[in-house]
Every structure is written in structure tokens, then in C-alpha cells.
PDB file of C-alpha atoms in Angstrom:
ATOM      1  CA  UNK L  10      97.928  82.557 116.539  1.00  0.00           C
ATOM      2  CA  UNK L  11     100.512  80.263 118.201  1.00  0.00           C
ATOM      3  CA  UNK L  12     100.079  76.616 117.465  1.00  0.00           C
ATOM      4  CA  UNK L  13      99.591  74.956 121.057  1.00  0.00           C
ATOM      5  CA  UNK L  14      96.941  75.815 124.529  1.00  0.00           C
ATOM      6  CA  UNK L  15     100.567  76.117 125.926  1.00  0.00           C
ATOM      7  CA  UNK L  16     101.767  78.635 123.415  1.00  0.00           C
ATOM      8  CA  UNK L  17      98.674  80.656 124.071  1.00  0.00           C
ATOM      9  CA  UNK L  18      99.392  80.645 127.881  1.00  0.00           C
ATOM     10  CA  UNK L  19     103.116  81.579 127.805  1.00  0.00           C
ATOM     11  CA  UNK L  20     102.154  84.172 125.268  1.00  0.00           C
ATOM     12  CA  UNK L  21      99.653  85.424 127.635  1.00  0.00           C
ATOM     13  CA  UNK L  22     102.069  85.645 130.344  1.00  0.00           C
ATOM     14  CA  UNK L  23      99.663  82.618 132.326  1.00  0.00           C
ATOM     15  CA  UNK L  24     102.485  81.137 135.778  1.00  0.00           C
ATOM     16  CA  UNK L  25     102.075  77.769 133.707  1.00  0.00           C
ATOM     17  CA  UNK L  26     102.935  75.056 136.764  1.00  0.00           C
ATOM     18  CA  UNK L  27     103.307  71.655 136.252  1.00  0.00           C
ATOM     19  CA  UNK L  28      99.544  70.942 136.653  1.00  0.00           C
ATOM     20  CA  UNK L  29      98.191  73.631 134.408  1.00  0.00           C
ATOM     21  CA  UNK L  30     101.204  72.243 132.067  1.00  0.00           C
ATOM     22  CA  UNK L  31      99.587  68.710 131.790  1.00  0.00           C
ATOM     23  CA  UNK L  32      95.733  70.572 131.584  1.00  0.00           C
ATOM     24  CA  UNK L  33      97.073  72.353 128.540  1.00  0.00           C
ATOM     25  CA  UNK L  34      97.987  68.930 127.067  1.00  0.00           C
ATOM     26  CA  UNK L  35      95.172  67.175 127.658  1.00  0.00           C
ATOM     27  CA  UNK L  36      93.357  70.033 126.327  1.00  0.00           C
ATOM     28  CA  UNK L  37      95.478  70.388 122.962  1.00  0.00           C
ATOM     29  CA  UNK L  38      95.320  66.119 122.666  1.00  0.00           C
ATOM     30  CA  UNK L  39      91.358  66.463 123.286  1.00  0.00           C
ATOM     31  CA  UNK L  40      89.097  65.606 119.769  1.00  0.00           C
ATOM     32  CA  UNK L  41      85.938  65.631 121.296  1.00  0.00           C
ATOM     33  CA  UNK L  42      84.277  68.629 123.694  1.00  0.00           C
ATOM     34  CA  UNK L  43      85.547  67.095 127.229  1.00  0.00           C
ATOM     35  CA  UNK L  44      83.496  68.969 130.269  1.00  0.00           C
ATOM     36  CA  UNK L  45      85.775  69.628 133.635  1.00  0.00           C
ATOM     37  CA  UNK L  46      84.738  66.067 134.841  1.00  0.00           C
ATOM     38  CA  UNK L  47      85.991  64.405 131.884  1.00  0.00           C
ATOM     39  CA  UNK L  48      88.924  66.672 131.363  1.00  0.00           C
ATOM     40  CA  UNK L  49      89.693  65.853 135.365  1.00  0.00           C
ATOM     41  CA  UNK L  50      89.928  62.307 134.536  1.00  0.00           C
ATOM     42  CA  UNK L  51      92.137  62.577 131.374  1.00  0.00           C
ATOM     43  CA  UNK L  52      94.702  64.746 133.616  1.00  0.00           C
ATOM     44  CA  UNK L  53      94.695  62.743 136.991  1.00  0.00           C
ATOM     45  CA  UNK L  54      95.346  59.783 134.738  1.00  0.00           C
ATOM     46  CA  UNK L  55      98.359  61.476 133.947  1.00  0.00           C
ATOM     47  CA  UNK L  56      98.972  62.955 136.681  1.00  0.00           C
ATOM     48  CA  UNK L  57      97.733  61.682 140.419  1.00  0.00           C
ATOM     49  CA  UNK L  58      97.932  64.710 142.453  1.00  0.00           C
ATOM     50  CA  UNK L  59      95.691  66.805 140.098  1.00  0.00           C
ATOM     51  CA  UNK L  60      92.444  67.601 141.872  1.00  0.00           C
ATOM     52  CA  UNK L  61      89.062  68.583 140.157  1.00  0.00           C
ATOM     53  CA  UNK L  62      89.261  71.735 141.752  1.00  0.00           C
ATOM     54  CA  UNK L  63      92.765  72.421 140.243  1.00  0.00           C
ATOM     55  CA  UNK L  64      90.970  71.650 136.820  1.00  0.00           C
ATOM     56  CA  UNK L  65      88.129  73.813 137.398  1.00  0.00           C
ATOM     57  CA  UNK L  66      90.077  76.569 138.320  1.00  0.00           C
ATOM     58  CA  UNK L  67      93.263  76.079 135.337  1.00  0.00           C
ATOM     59  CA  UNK L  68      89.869  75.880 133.076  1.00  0.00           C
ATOM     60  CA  UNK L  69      88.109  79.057 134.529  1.00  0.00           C
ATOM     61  CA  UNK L  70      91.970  80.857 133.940  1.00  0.00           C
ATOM     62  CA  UNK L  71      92.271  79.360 130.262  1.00  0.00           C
ATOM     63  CA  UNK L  72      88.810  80.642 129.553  1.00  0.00           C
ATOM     64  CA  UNK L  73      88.681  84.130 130.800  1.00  0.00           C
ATOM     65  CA  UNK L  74      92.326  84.465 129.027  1.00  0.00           C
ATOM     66  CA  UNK L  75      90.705  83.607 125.591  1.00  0.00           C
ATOM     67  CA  UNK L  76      92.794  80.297 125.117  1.00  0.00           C
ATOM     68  CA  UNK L  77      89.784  77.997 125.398  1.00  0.00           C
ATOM     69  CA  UNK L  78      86.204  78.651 124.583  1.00  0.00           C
ATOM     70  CA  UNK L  79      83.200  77.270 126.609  1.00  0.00           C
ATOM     71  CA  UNK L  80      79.983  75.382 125.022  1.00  0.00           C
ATOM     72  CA  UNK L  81      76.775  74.619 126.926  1.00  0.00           C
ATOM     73  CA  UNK L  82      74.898  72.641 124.439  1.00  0.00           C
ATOM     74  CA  UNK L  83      71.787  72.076 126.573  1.00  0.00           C
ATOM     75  CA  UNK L  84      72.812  69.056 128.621  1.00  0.00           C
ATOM     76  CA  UNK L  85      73.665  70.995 131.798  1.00  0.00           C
ATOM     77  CA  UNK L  86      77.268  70.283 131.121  1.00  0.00           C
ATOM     78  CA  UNK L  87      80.407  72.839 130.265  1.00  0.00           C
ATOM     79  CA  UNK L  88      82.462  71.372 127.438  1.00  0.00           C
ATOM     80  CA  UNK L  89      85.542  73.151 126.000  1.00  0.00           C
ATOM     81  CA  UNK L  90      87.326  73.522 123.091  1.00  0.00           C
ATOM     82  CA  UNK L  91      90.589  75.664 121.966  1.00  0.00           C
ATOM     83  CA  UNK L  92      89.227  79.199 121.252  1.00  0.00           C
ATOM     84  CA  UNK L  93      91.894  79.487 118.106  1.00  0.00           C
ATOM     85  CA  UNK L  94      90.593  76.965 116.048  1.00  0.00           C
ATOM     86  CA  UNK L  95      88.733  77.803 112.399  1.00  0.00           C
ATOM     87  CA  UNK L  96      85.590  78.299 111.994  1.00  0.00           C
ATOM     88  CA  UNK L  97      82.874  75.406 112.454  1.00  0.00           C
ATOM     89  CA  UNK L  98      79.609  74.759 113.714  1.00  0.00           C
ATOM     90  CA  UNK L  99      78.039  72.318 116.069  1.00  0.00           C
ATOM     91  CA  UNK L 100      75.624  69.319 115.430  1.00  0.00           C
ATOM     92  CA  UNK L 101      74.562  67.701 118.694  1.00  0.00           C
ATOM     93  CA  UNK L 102      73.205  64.188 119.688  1.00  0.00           C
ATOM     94  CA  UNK L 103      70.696  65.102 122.027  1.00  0.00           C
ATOM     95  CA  UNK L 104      70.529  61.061 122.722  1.00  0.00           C
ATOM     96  CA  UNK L 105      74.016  60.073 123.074  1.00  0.00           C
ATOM     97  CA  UNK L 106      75.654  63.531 123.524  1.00  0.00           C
ATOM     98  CA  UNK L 107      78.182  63.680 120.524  1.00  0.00           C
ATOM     99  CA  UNK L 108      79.187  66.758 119.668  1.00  0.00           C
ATOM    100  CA  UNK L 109      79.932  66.803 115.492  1.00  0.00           C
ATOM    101  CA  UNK L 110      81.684  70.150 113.811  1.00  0.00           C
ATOM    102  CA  UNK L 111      81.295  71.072 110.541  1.00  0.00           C
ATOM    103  CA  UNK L 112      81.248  73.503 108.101  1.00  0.00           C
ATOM    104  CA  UNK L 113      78.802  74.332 105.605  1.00  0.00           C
ATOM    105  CA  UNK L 114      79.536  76.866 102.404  1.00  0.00           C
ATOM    106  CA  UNK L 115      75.887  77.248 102.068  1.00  0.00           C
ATOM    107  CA  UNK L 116      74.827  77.834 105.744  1.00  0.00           C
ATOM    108  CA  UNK L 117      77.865  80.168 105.503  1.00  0.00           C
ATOM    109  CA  UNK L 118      76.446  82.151 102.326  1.00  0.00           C
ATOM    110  CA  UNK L 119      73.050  82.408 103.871  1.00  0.00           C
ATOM    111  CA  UNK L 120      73.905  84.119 107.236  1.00  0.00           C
ATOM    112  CA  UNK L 121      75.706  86.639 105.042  1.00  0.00           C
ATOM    113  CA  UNK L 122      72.804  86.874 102.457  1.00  0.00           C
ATOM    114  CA  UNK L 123      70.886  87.046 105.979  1.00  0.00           C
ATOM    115  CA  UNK L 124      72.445  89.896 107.744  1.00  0.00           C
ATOM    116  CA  UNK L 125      72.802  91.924 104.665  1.00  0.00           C
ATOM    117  CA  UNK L 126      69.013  91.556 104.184  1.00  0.00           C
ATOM    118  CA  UNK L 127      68.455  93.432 107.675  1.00  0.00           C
ATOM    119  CA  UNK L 128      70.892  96.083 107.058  1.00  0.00           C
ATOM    120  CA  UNK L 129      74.122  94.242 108.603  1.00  0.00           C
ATOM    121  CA  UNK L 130      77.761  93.083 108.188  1.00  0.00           C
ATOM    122  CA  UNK L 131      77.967  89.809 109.835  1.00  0.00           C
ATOM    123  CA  UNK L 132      80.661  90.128 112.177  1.00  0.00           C
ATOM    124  CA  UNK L 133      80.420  86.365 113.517  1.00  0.00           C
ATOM    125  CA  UNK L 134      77.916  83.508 114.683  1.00  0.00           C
ATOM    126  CA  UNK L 135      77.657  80.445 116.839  1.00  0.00           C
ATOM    127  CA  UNK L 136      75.581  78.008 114.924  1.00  0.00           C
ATOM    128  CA  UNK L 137      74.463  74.936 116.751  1.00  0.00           C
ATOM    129  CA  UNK L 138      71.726  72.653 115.580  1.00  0.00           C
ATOM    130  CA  UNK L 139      70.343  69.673 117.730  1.00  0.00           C
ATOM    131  CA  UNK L 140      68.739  66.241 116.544  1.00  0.00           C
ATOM    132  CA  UNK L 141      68.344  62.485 117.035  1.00  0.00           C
ATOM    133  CA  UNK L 142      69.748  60.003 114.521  1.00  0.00           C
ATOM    134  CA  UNK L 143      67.761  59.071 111.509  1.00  0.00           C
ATOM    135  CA  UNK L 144      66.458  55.296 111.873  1.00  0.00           C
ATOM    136  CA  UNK L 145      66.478  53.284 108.523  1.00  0.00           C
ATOM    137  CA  UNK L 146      62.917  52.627 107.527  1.00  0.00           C
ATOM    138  CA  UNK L 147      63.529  49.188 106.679  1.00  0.00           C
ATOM    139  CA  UNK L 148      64.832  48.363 109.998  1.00  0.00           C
TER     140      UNK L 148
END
């Protein structure tokens, strides 16, 4: 895989304008799961004369082309994420809306264990798990 969103769309032959340029970077500089609004914001900012429909529609382009992949983790919003990164799953927030990856050997080993159980070869999963914080008791 090539190391950048805008590697991935000059390798995939994508017309890469100015606009869809500074998408891409706000994409690639993204450590969170932005949604179109949020993405919108983080490229206007840098560039004025972006409009949310010019991020809807780079996004839409980036996603059917296999550069980013889409999440809908239950809070009627679209987030996205590079579609070349490693492996992880998702925890969500379902009160404040974080998004944590991570990756678990033993989740891992028991898909496996799983799928071999009904007569398969695990070929890949989306894992995502949802919960509220933990309180301390003595609080």
C-alpha cells in the first residue's frame, strides 16, 4: 500500500484538484473518525471556498475507490477512516461518542477458534462493541 490518502488517489488515477488535495490532508492528519460535517469544517478552515457538498462528494469518490472506509456506529452519523490501515476494532462511547481502536490477541484467537468451529476460514471481521464508562463506586 502507498503511505498517504493522496498516494492512494494518484495511484488510482483519482483528477486530484486542489480541493480534493486539501480533503486528502485533512483526512491523512485526522486521529479520530471525523463525519462529512466535521471533516467540512477541518477543510474550509483551510481552505474558504470548500463547500460541504464538495466534501460530500470528494468523500463519496474516496470511498467507492477503496481509499477510505465508512463507519456507522449507531449515532446516525458517517465517520471515516483510511481503508489501508492495520487491523483494529472499535469501542464506542455511546454517551460522548468517542470512537477507541484496539486490538485484542485474544478476541483475535477466538474468531478464528470460532469460524473453524462452524466449518470456516475466517476471511475477515468488523468488530465493534458499544458501552458507557464505568463510574468508580466510591464516587
Amino acid at each position: 500500500m502507498t503511505n498517504t490518502i493522496l498516494d492512494r488517489c494518484e495511484a488510482n488515477g483519482l483528477r486530484m484538484t486542489e480541493q480534493r488535495r486539501t480533503i486528502a490532508a485533512v483526512l491523512q492528519e485526522a486521529e479520530d473518525h471525523p463525519d462529512v460535517e466535521e471533516l467540512y469544517n477541518r477543510a474550509s478552515a483551510a481552505d474558504p471556498r470548500i463547500s460541504l457538498a464538495t466534501v460530500y462528494r470528494t468523500v463519496k469518490l474516496f470511498e467507492e475507490s477503496g481509499i477510505l472506509e465508512k463507519h456507522e456506529f449507531g449515532d446516525g452519523r458517517a465517520r471515516y477512516e483510511p481503508a489501508d490501515r492495520d487491523h483494529h476494532d472499535h469501542l464506542i462511547d455511546v454517551q460522548s461518542g468517542e470512537v477507541i481502536e484496539f486490538v485484542d490477541p485474544d478476541i483475535e484467537e477466538l474468531q478464528e477458534k470460532i469460524a473453524a468451529k462452524l466449518g470456516y476460514k475466517l476471511m475477515g471481521h468488523r468488530l465493534e462493541l458499544y458501552g458507557v464508562p464505568l463510574t468508580n463506586k466510591d464516587d
